[in-house]
Coordinates of C-alpha atoms in Angstrom, one line a residue:
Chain H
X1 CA 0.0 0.0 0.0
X2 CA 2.9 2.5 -0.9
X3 CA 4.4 2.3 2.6
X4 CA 8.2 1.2 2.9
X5 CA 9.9 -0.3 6.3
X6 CA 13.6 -0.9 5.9
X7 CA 14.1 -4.7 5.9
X8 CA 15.8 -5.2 8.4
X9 CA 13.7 -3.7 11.0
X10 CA 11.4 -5.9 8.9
X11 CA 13.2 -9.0 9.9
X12 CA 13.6 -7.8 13.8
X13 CA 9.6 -7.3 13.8
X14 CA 9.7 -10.8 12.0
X15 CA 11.7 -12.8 14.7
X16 CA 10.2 -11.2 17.3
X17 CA 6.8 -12.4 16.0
X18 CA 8.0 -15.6 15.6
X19 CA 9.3 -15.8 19.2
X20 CA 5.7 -15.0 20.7
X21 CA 4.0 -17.2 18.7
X22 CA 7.0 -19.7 19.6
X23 CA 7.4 -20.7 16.4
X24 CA 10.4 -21.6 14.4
X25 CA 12.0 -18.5 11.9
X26 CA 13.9 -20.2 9.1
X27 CA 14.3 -17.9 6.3
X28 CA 13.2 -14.4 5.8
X29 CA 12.0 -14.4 1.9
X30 CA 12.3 -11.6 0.2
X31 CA 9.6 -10.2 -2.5
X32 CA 10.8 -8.9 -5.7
X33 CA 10.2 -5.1 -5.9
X34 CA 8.6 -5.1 -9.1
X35 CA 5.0 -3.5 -9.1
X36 CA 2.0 -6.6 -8.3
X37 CA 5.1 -9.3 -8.0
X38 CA 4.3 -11.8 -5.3
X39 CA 6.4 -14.7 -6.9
X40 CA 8.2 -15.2 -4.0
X41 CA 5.4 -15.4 -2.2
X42 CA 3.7 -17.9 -4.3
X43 CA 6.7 -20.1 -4.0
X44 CA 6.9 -19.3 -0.3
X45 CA 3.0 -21.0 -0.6
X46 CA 4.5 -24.0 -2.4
X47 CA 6.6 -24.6 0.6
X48 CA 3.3 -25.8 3.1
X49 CA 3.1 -28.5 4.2
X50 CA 7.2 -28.7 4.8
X51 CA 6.7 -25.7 6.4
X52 CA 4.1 -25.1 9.0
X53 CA 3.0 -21.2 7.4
X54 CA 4.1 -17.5 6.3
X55 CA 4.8 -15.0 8.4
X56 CA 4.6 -11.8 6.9
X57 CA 5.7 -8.1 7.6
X58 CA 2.3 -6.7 7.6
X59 CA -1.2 -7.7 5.9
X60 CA -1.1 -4.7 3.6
X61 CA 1.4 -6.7 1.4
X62 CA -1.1 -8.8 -0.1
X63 CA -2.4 -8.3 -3.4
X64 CA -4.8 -5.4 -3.4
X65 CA -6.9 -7.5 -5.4
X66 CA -9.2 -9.5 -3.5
X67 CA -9.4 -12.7 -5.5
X68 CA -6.0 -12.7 -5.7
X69 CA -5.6 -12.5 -2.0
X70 CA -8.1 -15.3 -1.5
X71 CA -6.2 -17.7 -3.7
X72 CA -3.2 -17.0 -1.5
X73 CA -5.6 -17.4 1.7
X74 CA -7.1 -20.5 0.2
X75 CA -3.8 -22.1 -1.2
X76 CA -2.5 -22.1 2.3
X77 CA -5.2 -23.0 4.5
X78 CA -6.1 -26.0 1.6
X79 CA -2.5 -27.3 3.2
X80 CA -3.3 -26.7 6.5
X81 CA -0.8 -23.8 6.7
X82 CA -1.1 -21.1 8.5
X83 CA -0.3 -16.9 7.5
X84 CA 0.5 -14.9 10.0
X85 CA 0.9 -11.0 10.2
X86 CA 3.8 -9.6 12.5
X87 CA 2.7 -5.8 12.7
X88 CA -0.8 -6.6 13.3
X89 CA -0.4 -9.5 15.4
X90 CA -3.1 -11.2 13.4
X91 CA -3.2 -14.4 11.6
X92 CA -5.3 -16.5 9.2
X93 CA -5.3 -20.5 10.1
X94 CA -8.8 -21.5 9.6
X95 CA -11.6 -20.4 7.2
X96 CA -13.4 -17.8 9.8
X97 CA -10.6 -15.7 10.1
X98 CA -10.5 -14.6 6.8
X99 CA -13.1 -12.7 7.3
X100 CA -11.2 -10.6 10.3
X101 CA -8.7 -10.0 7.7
X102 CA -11.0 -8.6 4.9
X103 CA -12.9 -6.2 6.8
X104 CA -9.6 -4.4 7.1
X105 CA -8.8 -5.0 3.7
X106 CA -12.1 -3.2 3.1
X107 CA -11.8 -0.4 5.5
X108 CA -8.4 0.5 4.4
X109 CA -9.5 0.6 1.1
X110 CA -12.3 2.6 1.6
X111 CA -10.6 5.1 3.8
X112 CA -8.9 7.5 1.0
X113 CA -12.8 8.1 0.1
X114 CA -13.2 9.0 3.5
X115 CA -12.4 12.2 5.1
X116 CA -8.6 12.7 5.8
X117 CA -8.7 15.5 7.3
X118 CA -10.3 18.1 9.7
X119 CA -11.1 21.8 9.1
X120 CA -12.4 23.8 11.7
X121 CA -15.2 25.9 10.6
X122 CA -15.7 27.8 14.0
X123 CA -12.0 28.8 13.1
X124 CA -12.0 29.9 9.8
X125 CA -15.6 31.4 10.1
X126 CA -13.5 33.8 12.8
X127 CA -10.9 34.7 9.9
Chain N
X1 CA -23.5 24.5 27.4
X2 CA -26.9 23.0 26.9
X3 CA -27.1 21.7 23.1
X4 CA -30.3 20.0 22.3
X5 CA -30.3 17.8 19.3
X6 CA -33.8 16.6 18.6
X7 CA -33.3 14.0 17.2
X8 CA -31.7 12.4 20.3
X9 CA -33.8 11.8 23.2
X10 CA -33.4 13.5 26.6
X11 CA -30.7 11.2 28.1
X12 CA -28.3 11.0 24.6
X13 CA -28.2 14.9 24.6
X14 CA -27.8 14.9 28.3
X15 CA -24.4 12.5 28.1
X16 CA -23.4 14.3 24.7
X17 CA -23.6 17.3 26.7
X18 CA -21.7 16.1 29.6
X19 CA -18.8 14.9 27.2
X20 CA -18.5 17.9 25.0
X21 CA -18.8 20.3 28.9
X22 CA -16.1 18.0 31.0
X23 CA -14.4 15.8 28.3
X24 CA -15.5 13.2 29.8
X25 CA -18.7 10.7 31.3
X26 CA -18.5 8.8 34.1
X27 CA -21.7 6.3 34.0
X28 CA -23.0 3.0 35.4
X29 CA -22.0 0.0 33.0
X30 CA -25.3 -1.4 31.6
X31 CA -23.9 -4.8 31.1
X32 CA -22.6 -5.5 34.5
X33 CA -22.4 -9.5 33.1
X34 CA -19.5 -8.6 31.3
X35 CA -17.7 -6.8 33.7
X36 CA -18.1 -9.0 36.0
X37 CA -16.7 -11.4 33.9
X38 CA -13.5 -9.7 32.7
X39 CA -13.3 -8.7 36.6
X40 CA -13.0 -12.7 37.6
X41 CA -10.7 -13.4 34.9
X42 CA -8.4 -10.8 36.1
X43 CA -9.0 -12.3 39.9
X44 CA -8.3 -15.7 38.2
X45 CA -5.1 -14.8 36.6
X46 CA -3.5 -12.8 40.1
X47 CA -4.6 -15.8 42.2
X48 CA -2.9 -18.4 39.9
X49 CA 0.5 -15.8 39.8
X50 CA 0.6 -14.9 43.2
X51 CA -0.7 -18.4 44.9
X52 CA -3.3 -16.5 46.8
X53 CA -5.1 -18.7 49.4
X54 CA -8.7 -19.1 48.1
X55 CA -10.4 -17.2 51.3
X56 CA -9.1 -14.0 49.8
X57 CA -11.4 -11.5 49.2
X58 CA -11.6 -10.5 45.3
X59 CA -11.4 -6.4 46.1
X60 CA -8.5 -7.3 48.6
X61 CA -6.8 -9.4 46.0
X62 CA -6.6 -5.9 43.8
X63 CA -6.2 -3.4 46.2
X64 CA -3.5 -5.2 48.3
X65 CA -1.7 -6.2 45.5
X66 CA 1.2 -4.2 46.2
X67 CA 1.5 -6.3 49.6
X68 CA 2.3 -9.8 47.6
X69 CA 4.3 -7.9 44.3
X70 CA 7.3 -5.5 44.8
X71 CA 7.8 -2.3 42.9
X72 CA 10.6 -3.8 41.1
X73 CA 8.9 -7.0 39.9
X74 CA 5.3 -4.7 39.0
X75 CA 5.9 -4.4 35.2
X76 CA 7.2 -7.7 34.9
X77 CA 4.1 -8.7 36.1
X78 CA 1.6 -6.6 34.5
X79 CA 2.7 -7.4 31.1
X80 CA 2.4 -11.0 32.2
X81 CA -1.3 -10.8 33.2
X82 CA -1.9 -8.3 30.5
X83 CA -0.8 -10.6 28.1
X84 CA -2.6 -13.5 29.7
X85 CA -5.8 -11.2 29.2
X86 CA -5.1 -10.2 25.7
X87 CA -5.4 -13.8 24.9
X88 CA -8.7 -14.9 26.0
X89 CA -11.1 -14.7 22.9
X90 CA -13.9 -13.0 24.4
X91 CA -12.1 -10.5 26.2
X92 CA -12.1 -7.8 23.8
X93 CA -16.0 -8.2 22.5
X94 CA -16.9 -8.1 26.7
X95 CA -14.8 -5.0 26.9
X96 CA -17.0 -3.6 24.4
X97 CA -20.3 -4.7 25.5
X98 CA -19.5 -2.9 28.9
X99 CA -19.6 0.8 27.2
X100 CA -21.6 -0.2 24.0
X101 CA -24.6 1.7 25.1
X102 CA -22.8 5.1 25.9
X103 CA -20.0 4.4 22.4
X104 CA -23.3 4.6 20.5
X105 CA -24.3 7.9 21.3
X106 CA -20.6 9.7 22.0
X107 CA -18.9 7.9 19.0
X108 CA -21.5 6.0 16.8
X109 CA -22.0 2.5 16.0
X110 CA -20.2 1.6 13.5
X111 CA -16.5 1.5 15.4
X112 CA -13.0 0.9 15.5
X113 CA -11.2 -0.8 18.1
X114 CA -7.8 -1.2 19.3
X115 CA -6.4 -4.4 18.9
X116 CA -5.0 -4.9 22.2
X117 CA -6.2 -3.1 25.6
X118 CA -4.3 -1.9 27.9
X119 CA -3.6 -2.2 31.8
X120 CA -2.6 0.4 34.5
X121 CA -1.2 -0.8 38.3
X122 CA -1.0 1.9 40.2
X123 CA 1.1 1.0 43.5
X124 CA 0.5 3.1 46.5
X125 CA 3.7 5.8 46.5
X126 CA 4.9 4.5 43.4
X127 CA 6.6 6.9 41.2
X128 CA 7.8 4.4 38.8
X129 CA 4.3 3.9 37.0
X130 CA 3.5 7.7 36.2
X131 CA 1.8 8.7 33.3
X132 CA 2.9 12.2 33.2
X133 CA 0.4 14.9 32.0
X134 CA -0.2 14.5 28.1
X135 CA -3.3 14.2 25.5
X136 CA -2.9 11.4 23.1
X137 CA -3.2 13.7 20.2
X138 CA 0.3 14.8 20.8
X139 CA 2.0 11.7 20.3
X140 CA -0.2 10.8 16.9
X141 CA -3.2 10.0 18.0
X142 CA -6.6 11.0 15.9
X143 CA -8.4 13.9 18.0
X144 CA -11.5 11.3 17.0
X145 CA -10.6 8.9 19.0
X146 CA -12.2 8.1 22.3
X147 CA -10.5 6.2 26.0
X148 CA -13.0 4.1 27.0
X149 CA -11.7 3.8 30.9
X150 CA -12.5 0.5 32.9
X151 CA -11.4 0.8 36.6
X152 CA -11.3 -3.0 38.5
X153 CA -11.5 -1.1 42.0
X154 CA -12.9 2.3 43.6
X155 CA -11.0 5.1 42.3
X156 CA -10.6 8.3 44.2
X157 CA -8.3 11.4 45.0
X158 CA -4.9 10.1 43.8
X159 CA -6.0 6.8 43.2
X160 CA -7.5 8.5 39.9
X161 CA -6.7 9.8 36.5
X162 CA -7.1 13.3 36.0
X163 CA -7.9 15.5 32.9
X164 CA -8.3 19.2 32.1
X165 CA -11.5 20.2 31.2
X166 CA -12.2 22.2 27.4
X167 CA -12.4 25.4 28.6
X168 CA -8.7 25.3 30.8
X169 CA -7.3 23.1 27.4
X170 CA -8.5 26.2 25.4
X171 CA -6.5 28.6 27.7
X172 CA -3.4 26.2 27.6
X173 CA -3.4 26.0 23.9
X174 CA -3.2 30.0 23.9
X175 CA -0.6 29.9 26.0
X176 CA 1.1 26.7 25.4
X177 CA 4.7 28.3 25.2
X178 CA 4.4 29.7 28.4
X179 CA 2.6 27.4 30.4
X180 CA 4.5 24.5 29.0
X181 CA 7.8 25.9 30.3
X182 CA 10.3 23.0 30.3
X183 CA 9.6 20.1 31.4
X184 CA 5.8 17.9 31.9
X185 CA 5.9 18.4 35.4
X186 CA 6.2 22.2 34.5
X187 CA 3.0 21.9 32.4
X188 CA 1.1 19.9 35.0
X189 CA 2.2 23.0 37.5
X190 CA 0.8 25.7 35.4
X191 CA -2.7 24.1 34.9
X192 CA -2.6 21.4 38.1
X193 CA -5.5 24.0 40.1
X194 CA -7.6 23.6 37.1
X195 CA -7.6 19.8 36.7
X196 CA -10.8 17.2 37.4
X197 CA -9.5 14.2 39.5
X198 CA -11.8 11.8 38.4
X199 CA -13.7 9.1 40.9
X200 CA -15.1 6.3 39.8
X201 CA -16.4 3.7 41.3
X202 CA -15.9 -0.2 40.2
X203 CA -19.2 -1.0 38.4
X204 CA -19.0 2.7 36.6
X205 CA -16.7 3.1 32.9
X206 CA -15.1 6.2 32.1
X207 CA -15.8 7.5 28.6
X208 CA -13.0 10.5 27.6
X209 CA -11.8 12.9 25.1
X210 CA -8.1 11.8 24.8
X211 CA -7.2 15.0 23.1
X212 CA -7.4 16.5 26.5
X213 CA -4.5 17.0 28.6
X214 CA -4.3 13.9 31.2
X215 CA -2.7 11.6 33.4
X216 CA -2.0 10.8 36.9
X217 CA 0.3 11.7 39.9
X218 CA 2.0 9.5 42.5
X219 CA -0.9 7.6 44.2
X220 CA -1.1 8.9 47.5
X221 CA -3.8 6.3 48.9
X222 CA -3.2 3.2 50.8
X223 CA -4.8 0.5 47.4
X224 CA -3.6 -0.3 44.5
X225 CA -5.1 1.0 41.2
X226 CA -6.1 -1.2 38.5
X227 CA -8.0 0.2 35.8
X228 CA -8.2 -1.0 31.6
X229 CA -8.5 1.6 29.1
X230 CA -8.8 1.0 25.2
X231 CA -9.3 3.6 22.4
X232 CA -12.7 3.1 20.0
X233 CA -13.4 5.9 16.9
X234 CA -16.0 5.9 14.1
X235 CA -14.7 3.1 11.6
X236 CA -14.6 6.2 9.1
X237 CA -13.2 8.8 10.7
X238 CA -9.8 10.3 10.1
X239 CA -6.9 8.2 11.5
X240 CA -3.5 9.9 12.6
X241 CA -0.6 7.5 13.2
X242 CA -2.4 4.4 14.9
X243 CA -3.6 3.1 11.3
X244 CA -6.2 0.3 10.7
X245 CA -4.7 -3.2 10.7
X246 CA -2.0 -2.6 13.3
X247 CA -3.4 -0.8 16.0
X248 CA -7.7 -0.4 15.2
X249 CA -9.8 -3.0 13.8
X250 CA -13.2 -2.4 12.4
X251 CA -15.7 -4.1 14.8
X252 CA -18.9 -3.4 14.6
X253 CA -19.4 -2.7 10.4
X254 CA -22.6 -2.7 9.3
X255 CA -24.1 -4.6 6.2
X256 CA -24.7 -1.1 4.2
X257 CA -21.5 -0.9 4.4
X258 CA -20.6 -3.7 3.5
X259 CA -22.5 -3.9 0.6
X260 CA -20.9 0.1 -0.4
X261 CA -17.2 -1.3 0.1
X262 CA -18.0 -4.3 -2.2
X263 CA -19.6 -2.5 -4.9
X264 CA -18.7 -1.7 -8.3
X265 CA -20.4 -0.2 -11.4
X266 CA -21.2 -3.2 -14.2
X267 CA -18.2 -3.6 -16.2
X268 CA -19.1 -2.7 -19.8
X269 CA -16.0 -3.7 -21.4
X270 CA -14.6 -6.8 -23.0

């Protein structure tokens, strides 16, 4: 969504999400920076099952598209995966959270239709 | 002030009233059920930690808390019970349901919630827990956002929170410079005649305007303080630096709006 964290305070977020959830952190994949890429995250997918699930930096790096995200949902929950999401401390590892998930999808996409910011009238009524 | 909005009845535009007058509305929780029950999970969690016989007295168990914990070990343990808490399912949706009724008529009813809520231990004389004198909108907070305030025990004289009310906050944003001087406690000194202290009682939530100037001082009273508080806004109101995803998630959305965010025009070509 046009936001950029250095990687690695990427990673630390990453291994300290990891050591909450007390799961294992192999190896921090790294998309490709082309526009709509998420190759490595595909192949990432065609890890599960040898790996238990994703852990990602933050939910927004999904495809904005929402059948595209849903492919990636179902893919890994088909494998009994599991996709986690370190800056939100939210994860997807059955079907009902996926909802959770897309209501902030929705919101956050909605949102620059929304107002963004506030103008006092009493103010400017005084100038 | 005495706004009257007709198309709220007598008790909405009385608590609007109250909250836009003090920045603040201190009023019984409807659905005592749920505090209750976020109450004995609390009481649960301190008598499994702290291996306290079971003939305690819940209220002792949290206002003598600083007899079986030292100062030293206090924020050790508060982020273990707070992260105990965090984990139970339910928690969150209870901690709504306790201010529900008054969010719908200061905020609305279609809300966002912080992801995780937050816990304050106040020892008696213990200056290592302070929350110096701030407003959340000074550290990136949206001035849309409410605290919704959930004390476990009485709270009273320095035992409480405090805020400013609007019409001292309007003379200290005048002045800011001046008043400020140096340092927090220099603020609190220029405007500490004009502060609320706020009592409430357990049983009572604490609705406030975060983008007043607040906070607490040493707590001069012989209990310990525990109180909860959690930020709520309108799902569609501006957000400042606590975005949607990592710190608010929409709760409470309602199927118009669901049906606006999922809607597109007929695609007419190929």
């Amino acid at each position: 969504m046009g936001e950029r964290v250095a990687q690695h305070v990427q990673n630390t977020i990453l291994r300290d999400y990891c050591n909450k959830i007390r799961a294992e952190y192999l190896l921090s994949g790294t998309e490709y920076a082309m526009e709509n890429s998420f190759l490595m995250l595909n192949e990432l997918t065609n890890e599960i099952p040898k790996i238990n699930g994703i852990v990602t930096f933050s939910l927004f790096q999904l495809p904005k598209e929402y059948s595209l995200r849903n492919n990636i949902y179902k893919n890994i929950l088909m494998q009994n995966g599991e996709l986690h999401f370190a800056l939100e401390g939210l994860s997807i590892i059955t079907n009902t959270d996926i909802k959770r998930i897309e209501d902030i999808w929705m919101v956050r996409q909605t949102l620059p239709k929304c107002p963004e910011n506030i103008i006092n009238t009493e103010k400017n009524e005084r100038q | 002030m005495n706004n009257k909005n007709l198309f709220l009845s007598n008790n909405e535009n009385k608590i609007c009233n109250k909250y836009l007058d003090q920045g603040y509305v201190v009023a019984p929780v409807v659905d005592i059920e749920a505090l209750s029950w976020i109450r004995q999970k609390f009481i649960f969690i301190i008598r499994e930690e702290l291996c306290i016989p079971d003939n305690a007295l819940d209220s002792d168990i949290l206002n003598f808390t600083h007899e079986s914990v030292s100062i030293p070990e206090l924020n050790d343990f508060r982020l273990l019970v707070i992260k105990k808490i965090n984990s139970l399912p339910d928690f969150r949706k209870k901690y709504y349901q306790v201010a529900k009724s008054y969010l719908d008529i200061i905020v609305g009813n279609e809300l966002s919630m912080q992801l995780k809520i937050n816990l304050s231990i106040q020892f008696p004389k213990d200056s290592s827990s302070l929350l110096p004198i701030h407003a959340d909108t000074w550290s990136g907070d949206s001035p849309f956002e409410v605290v919704v305030w959930v004390p476990l025990v009485d709270c009273y004289e320095t035992k409480a929170m405090y805020i400013l009310p609007p019409d001292a906050n309007q003379t200290l944003n005048n002045n800011f410079k001046k008043m400020a001087g140096n340092s927090s406690d220099d603020l609190y000194n220029s405007v500490q005649e004009c502060v609320n202290w706020i009592e409430i009682k357990y049983g009572e939530v604490l609705i406030f305007n975060q983008a007043l100037p607040h906070g607490n001082r040493v707590n001069e009273e012989s209990e310990t303080r525990w109180s909860l508080n959690c930020r709520f806004k309108g799902v569609f109101t501006p957000y400042a630096d606590k975005k949607i995803g990592e710190f608010f998630e929409p709760i409470t959305l309602k199927p118009a709006s669901e049906c606006g965010m999922k809607y597109s025009l007929p695609n007419i070509t190929e």
